[in-house]
XYZ file of N, CA and C in Angstrom:
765
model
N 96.766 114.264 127.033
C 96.237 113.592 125.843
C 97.379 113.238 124.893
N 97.273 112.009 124.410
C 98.706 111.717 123.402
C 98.444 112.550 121.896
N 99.802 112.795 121.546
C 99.298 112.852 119.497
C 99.090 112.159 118.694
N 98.051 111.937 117.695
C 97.339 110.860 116.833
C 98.063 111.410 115.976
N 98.506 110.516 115.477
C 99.723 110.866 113.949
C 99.034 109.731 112.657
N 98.880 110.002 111.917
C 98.035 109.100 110.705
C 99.268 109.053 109.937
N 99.786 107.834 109.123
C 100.693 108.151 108.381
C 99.956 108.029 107.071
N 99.754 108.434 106.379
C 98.926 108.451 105.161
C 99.604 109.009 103.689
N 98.740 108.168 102.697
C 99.541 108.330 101.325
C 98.589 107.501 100.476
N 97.907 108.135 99.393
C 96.849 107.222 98.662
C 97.810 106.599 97.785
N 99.233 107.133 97.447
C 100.055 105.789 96.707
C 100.441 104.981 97.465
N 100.611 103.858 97.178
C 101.384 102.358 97.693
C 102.786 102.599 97.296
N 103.611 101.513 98.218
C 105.138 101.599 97.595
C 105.655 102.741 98.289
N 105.525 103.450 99.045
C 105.928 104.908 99.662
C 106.800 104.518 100.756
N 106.483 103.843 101.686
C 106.817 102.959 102.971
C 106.058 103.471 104.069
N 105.108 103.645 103.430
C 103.679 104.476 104.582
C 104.281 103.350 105.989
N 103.709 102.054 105.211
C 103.688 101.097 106.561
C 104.764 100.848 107.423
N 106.171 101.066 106.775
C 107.625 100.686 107.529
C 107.638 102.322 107.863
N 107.043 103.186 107.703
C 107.095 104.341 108.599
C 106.593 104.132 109.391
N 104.817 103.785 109.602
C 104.454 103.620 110.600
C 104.965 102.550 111.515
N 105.489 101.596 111.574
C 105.940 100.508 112.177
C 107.335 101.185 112.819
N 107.850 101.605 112.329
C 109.461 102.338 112.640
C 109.367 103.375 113.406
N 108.510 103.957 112.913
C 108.721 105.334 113.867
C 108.010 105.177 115.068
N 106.534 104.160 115.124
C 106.591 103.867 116.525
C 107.362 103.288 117.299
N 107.814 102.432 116.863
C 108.742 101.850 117.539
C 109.706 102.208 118.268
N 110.345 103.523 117.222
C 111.437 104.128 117.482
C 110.850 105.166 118.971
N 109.895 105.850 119.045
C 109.521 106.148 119.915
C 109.254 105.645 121.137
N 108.676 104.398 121.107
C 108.789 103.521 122.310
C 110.328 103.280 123.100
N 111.431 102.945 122.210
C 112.688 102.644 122.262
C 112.721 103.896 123.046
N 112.105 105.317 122.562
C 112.436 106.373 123.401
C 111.497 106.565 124.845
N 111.082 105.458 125.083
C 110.355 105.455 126.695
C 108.588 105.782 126.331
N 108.604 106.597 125.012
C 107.194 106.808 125.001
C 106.171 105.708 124.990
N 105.081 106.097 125.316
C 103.922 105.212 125.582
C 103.296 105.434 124.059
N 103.624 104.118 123.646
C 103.124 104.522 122.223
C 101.789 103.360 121.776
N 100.588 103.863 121.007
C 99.962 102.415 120.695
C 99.738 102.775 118.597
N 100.599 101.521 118.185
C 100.501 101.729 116.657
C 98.981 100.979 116.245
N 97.842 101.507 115.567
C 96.981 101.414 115.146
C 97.035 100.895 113.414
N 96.375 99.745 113.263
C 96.963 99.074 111.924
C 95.274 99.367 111.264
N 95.149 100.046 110.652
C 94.145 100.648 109.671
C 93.895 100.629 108.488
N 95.071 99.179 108.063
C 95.222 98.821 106.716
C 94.730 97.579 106.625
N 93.489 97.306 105.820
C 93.309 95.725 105.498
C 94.292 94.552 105.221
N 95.309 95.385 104.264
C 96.780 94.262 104.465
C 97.579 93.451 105.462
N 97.256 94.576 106.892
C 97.567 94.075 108.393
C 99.064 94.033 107.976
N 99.919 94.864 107.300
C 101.391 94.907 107.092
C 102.012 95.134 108.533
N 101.354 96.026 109.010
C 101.604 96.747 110.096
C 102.125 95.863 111.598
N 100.617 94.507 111.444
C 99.897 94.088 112.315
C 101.367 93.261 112.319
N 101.570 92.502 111.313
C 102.929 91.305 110.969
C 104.321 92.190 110.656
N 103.991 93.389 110.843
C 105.602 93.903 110.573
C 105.599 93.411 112.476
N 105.118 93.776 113.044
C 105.687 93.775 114.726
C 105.798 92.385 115.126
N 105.330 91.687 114.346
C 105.050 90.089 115.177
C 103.842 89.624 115.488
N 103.064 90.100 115.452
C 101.553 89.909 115.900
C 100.841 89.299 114.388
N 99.847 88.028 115.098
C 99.134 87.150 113.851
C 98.101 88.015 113.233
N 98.190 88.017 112.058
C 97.240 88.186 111.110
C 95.586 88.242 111.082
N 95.538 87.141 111.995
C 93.722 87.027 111.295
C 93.092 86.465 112.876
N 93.457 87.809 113.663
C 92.574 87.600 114.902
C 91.949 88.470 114.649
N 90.940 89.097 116.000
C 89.939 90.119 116.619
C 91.110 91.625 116.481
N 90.257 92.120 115.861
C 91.005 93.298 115.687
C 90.427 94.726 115.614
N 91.082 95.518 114.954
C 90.406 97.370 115.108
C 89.041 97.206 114.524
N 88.840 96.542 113.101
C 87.224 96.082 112.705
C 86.351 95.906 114.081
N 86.313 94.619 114.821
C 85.692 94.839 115.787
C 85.439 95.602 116.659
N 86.311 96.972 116.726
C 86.376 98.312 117.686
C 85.200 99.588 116.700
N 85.520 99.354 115.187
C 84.648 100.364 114.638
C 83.581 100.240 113.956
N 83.196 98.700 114.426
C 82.368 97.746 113.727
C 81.020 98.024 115.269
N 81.968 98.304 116.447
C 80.673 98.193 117.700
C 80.387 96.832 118.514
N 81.613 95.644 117.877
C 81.553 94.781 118.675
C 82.180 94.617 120.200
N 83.328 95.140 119.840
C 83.781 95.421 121.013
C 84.865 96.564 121.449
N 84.864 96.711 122.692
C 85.569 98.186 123.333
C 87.459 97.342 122.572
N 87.618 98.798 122.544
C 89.096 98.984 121.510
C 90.528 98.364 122.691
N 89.512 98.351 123.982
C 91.009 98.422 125.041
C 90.877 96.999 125.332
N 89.905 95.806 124.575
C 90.304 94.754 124.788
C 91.239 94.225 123.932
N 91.196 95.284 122.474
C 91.523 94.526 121.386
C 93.268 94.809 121.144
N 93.861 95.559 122.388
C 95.154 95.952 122.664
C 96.005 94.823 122.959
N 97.093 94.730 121.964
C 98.145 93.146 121.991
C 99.286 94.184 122.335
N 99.943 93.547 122.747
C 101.564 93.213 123.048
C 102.616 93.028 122.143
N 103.817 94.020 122.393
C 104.621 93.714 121.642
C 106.207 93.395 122.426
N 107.144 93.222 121.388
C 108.330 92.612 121.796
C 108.953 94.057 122.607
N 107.999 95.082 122.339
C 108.618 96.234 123.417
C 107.796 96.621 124.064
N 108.705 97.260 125.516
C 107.564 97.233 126.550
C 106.673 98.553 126.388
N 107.064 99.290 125.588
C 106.195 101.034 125.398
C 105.488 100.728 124.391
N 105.679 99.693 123.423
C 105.093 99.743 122.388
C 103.789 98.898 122.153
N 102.272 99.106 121.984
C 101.297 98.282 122.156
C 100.192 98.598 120.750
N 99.913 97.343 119.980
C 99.121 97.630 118.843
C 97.757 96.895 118.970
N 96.900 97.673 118.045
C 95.555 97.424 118.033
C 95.787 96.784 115.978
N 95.495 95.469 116.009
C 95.907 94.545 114.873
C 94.484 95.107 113.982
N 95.191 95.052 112.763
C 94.303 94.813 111.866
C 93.700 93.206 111.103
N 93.081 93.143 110.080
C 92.224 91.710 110.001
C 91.951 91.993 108.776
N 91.747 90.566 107.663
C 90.907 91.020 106.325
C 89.099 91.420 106.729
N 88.937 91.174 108.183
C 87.283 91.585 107.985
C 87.616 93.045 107.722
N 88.444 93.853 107.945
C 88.834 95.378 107.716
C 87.940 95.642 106.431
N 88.690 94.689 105.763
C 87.842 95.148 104.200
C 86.805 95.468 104.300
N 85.634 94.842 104.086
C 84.174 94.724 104.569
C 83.787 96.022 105.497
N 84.732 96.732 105.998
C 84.280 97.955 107.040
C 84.134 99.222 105.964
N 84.745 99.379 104.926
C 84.387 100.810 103.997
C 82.920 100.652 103.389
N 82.535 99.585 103.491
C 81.073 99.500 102.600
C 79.708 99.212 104.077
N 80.328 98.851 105.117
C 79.182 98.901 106.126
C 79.307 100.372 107.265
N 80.160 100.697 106.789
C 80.372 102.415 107.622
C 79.253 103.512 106.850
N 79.217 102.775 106.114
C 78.140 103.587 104.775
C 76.768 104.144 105.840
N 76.716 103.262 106.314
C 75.243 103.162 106.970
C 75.255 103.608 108.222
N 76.467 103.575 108.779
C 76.485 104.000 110.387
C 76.236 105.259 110.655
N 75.672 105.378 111.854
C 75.695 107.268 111.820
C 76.899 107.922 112.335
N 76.936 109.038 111.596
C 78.096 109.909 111.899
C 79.310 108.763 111.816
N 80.135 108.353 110.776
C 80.472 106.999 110.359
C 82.091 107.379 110.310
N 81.980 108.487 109.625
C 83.744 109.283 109.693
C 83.859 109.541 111.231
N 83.617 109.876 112.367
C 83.660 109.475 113.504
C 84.218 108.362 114.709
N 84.127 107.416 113.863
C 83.911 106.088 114.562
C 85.448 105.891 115.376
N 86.422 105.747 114.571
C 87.830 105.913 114.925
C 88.132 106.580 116.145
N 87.667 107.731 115.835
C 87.843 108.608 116.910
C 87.187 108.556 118.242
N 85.816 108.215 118.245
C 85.269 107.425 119.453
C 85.907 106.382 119.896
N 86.283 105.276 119.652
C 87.107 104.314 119.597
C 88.814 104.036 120.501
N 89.222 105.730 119.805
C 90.640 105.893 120.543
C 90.225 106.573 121.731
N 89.205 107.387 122.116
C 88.867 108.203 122.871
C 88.956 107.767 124.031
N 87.976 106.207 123.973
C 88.639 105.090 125.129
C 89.884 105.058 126.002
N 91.420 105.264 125.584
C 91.650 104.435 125.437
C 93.094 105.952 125.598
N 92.838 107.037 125.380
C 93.809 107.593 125.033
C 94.599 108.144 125.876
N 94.488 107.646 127.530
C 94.792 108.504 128.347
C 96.274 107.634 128.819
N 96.158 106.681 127.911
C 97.096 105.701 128.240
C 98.880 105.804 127.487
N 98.211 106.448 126.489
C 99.518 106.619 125.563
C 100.148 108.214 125.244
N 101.058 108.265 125.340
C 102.001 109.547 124.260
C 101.831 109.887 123.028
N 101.596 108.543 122.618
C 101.407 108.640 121.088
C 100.744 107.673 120.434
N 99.641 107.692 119.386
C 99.077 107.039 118.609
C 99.349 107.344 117.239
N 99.930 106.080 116.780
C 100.360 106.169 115.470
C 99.203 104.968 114.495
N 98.935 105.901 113.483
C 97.725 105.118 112.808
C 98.243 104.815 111.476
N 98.425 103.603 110.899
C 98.617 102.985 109.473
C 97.287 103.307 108.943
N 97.539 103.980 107.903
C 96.012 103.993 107.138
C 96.161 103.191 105.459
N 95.431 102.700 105.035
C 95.026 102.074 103.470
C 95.681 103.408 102.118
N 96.512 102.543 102.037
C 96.540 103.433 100.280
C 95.599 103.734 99.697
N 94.565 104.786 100.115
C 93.698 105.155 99.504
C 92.922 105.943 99.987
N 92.186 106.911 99.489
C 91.342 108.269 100.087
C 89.839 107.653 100.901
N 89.873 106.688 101.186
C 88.547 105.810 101.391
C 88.065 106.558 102.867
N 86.981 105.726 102.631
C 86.230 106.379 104.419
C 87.012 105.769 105.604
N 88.034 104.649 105.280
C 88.895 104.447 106.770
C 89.795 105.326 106.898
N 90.554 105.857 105.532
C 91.302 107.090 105.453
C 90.690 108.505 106.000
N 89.303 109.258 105.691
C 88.759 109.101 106.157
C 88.445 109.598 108.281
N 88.362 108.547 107.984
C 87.683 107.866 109.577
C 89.517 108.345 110.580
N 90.753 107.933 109.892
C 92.109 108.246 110.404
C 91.740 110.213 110.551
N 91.719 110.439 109.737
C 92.440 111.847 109.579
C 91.326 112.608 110.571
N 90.183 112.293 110.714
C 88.993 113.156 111.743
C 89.698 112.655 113.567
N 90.315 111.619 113.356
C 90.914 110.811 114.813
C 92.077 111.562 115.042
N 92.724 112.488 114.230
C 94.407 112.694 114.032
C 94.339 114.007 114.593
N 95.897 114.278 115.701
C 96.016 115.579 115.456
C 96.695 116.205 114.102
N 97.482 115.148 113.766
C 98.551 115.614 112.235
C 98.298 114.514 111.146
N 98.975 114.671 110.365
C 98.896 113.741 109.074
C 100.906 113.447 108.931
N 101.208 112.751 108.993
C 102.528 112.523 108.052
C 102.312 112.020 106.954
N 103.446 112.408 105.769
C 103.285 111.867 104.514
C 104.281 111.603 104.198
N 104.471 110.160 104.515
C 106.078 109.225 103.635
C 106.143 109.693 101.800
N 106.928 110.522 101.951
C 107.247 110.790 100.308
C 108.076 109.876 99.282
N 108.243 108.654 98.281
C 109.420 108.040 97.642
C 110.059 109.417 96.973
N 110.971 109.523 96.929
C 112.504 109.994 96.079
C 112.159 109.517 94.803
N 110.846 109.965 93.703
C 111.355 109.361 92.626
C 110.132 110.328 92.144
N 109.980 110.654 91.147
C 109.589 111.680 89.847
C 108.018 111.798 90.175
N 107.071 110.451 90.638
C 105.604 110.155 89.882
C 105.036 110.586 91.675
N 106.097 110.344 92.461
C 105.323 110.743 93.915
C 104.917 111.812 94.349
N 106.278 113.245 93.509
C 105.525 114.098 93.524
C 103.945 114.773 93.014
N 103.485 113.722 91.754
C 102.378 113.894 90.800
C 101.133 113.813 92.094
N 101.372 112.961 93.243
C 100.632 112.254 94.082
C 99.862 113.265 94.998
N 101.201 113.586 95.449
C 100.848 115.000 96.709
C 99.692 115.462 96.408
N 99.290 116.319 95.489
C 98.055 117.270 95.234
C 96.979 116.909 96.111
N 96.722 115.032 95.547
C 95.560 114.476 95.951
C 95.331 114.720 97.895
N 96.362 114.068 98.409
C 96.541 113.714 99.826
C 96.634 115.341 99.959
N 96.928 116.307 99.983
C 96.958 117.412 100.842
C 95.424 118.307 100.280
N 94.761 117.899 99.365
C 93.842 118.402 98.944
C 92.561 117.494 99.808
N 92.930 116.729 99.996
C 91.760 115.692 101.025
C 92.209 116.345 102.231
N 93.249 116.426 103.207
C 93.783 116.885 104.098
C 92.874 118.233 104.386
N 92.990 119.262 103.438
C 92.451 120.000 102.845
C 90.809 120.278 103.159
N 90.142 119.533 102.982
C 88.879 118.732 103.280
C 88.530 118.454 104.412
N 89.060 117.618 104.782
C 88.542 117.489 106.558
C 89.124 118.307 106.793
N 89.972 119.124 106.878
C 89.841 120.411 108.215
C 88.667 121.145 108.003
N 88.863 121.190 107.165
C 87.563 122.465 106.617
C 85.879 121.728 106.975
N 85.867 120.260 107.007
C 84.385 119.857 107.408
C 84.363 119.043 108.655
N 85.416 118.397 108.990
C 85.373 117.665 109.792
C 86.566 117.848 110.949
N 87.426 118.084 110.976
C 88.762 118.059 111.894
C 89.395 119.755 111.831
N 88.889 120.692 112.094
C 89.855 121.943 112.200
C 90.908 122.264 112.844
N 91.120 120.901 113.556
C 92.196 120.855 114.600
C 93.765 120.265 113.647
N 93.105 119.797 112.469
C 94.255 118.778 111.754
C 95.626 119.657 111.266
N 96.567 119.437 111.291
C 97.938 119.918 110.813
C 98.894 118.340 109.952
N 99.615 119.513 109.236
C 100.619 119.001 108.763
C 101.577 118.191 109.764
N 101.988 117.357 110.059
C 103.418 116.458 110.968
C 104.472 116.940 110.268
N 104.402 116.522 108.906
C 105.321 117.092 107.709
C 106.003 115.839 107.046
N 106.455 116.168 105.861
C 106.523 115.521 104.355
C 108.137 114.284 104.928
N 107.676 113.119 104.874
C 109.196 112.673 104.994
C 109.035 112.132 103.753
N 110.727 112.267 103.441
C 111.630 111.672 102.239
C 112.051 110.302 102.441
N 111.285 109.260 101.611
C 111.844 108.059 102.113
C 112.300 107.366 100.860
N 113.411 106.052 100.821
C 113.981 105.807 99.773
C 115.126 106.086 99.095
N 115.694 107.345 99.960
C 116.378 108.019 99.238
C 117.968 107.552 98.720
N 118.056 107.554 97.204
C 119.392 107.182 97.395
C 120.409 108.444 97.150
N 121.486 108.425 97.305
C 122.321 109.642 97.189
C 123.103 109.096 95.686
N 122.815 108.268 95.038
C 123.639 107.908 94.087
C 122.753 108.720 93.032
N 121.342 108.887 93.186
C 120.346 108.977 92.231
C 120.320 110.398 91.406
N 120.905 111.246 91.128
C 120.371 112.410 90.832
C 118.844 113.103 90.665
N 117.892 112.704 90.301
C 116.476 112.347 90.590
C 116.210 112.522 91.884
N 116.459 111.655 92.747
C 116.141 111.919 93.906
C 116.827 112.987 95.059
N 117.683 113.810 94.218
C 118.334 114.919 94.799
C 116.836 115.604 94.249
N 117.474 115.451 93.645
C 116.316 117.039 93.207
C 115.064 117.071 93.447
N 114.186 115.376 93.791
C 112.728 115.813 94.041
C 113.084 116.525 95.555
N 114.177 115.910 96.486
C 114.225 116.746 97.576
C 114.283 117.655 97.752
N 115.272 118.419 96.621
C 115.157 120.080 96.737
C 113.772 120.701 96.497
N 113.088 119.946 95.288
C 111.668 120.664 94.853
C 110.271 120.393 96.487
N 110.804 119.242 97.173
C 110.140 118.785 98.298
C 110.223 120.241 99.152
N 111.555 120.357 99.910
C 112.031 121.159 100.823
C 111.759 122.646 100.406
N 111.637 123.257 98.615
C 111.533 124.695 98.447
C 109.822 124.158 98.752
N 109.228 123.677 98.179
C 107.549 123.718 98.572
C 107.138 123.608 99.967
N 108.022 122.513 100.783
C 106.853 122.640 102.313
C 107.923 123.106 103.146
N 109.023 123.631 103.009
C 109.835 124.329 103.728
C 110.021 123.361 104.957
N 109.579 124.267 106.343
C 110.225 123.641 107.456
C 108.736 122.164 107.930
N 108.091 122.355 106.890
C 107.301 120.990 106.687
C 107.774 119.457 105.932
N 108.712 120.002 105.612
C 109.588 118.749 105.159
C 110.626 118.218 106.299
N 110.579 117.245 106.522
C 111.429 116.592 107.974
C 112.708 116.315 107.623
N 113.868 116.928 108.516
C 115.549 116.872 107.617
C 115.606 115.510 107.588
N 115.318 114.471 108.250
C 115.455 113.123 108.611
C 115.118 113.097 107.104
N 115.595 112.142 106.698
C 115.124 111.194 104.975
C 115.951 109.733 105.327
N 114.796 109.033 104.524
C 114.703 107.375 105.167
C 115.539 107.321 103.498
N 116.885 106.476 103.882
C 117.297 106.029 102.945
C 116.952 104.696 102.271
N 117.458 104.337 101.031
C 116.740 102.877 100.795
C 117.968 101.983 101.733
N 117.678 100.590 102.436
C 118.796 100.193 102.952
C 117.960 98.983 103.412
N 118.733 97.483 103.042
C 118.276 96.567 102.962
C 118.052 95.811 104.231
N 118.697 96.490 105.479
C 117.701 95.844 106.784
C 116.406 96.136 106.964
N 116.260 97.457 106.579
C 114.842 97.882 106.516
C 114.139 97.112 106.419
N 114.282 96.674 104.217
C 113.601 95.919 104.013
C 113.451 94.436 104.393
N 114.305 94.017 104.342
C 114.210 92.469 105.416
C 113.372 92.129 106.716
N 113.557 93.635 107.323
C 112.881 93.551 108.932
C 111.786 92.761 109.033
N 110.544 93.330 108.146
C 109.143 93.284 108.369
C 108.985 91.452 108.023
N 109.752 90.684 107.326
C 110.013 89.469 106.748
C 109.976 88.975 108.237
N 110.940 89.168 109.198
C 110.902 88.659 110.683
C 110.304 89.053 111.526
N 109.314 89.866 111.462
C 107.813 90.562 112.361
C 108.782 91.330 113.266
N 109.860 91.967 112.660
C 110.479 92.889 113.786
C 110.608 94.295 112.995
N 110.562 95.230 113.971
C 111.006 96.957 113.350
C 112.133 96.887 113.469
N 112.803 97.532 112.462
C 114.419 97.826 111.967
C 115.663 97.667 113.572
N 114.862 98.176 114.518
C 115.543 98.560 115.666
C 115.629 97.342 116.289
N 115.059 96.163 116.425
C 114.889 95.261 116.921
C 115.633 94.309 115.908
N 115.790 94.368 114.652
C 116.180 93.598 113.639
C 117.748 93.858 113.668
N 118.324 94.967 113.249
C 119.655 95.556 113.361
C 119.767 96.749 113.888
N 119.969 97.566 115.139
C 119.946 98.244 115.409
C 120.627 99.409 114.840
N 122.433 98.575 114.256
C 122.984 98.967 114.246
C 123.151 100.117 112.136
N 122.217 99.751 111.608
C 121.267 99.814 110.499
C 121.537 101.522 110.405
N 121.951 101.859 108.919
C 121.327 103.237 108.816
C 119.822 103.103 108.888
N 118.644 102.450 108.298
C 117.679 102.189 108.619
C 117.572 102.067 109.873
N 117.474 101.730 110.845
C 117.016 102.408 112.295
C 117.401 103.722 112.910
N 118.794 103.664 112.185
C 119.599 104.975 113.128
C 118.463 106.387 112.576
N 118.051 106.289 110.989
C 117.231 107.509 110.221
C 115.529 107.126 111.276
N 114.944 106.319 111.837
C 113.636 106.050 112.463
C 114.132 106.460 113.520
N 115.263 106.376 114.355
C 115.342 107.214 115.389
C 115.947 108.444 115.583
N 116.178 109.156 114.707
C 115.929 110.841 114.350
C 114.631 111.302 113.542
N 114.138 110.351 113.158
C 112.394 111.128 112.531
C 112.025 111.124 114.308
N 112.275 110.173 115.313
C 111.211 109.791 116.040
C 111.643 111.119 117.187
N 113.317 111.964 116.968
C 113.400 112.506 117.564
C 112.652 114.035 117.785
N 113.132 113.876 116.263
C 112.453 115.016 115.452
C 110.695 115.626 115.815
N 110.227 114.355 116.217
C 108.563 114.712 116.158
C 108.411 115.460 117.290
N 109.457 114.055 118.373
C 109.512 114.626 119.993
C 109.679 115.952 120.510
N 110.808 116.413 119.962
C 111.005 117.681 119.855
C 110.330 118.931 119.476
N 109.506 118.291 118.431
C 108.705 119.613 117.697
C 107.372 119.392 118.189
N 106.771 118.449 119.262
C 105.196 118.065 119.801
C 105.707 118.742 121.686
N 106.762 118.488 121.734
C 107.526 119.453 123.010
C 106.939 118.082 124.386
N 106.516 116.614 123.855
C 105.848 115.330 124.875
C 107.287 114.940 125.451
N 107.663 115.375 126.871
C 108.966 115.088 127.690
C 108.381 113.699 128.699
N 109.305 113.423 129.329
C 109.037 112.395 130.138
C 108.829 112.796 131.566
């Protein structure tokens, strides 16, 4: 069975999505069978890899139109395979209302589908909503892209207190992945120190990897490519392929 990794964060601006996009990637690059799941109405995810915007997508998988393993696209790598998101996404937090057993759905969905991959990496919505939700009951772990800056720590409470929540009603299986540091500059003093206050609170739940700020990064997603495909040669890729080692290592998934 692969690991469902949710990258989740009810703030925006974190790099939830260039985590999720990166670190699958980076995993694929490492032979794994990876499928990135775009669970964000924005479809950042869907256009960080190259893939169009406003086709048939995960909506139609948790919507009941159709099986999830048709709605599997192709990417510019051969391990790497995504299930696109769509603006009908939107429209899915207010008609899940009604479905039965509705926080579920996700998880039926991948269940299809899972015998195929190493790893499922899920983009979820800046926000505690029922697709958020619907991710974390599908997940074995949660990651949480942390920014390096004063107001992100204010944030945490919320996301590990929901976390919090579904284990306890819905997912008892759920764990921490652990806290990455992203953004980070070394010039900042600030962002030294939320790391130290990061690393004394979740200890060996904080990931040594920290995503620095670094402008291939940000450029990448502009050319529907992950950092690795964009500049390889990038502290931005080189830091996505030690988070991606990091996971490998600590989930013990060999080839």
């Amino acid at each position: 069975m692969p690991r469902i990794i949710s990258i989740a964060n009810q703030k925006g601006g974190v790099g939830k999505t260039t985590t999720a996009v990166n670190l699958a990637a980076s995993l694929a690059v490492a032979e794994r069978r990876v499928l990135l799941v775009d669970f964000d109405p924005q479809s950042n995810a869907t256009s960080g890899v190259g893939v169009e915007k406003n086709g048939r997508g995960i909506y139609q998988a948790v919507a009941g139109q159709e099986a999830l393993a048709d709605l599997i696209r192709e990417t510019e790598l051969r391990f790497l395979k995504l299930v696109p998101s769509s603006r009908d996404l939107t429209g899915a937090e207010v008609e899940l209302v009604d479905y039965e057993a509705r926080e579920f759905r996700l998880k039926e969905c991948l269940s299809q589908v899972a015998g195929a991959f190493d790893y499922i990496v899920i983009d979820c919505p800046p926000s505690l909503s029922i697709l958020t939700v619907n991710a974390l009951v599908a997940s074995d772990s949660v990651l949480i892209p942390l920014q390096c800056e004063y107001y992100a720590l204010e944030g945490i409470s919320e996301i590990m207190k929901t976390i919090g929540l579904i284990k306890a009603k819905l997912n008892p299986e759920l764990v921490l992945e652990g806290v990455l540091l992203t953004m980070f500059d070394s010039r900042n003093r600030l962002a030294h120190q939320v790391v130290q206050e990061i690393r004394s609170h979740f200890g060996e739940k904080a990931f040594k990897t920290m995503i620095p700020r670094n402008v291939r990064l940000s450029e990448s997603p502009s050319f529907g490519k992950p950092v690795i495909l964009y500049d390889v040669q990038s502290t931005g890729a080189a830091s996505y392929m030690e988070l991606a080692k990091e996971i490998v290592e600590h989930n013990g998934i060999v080839q």
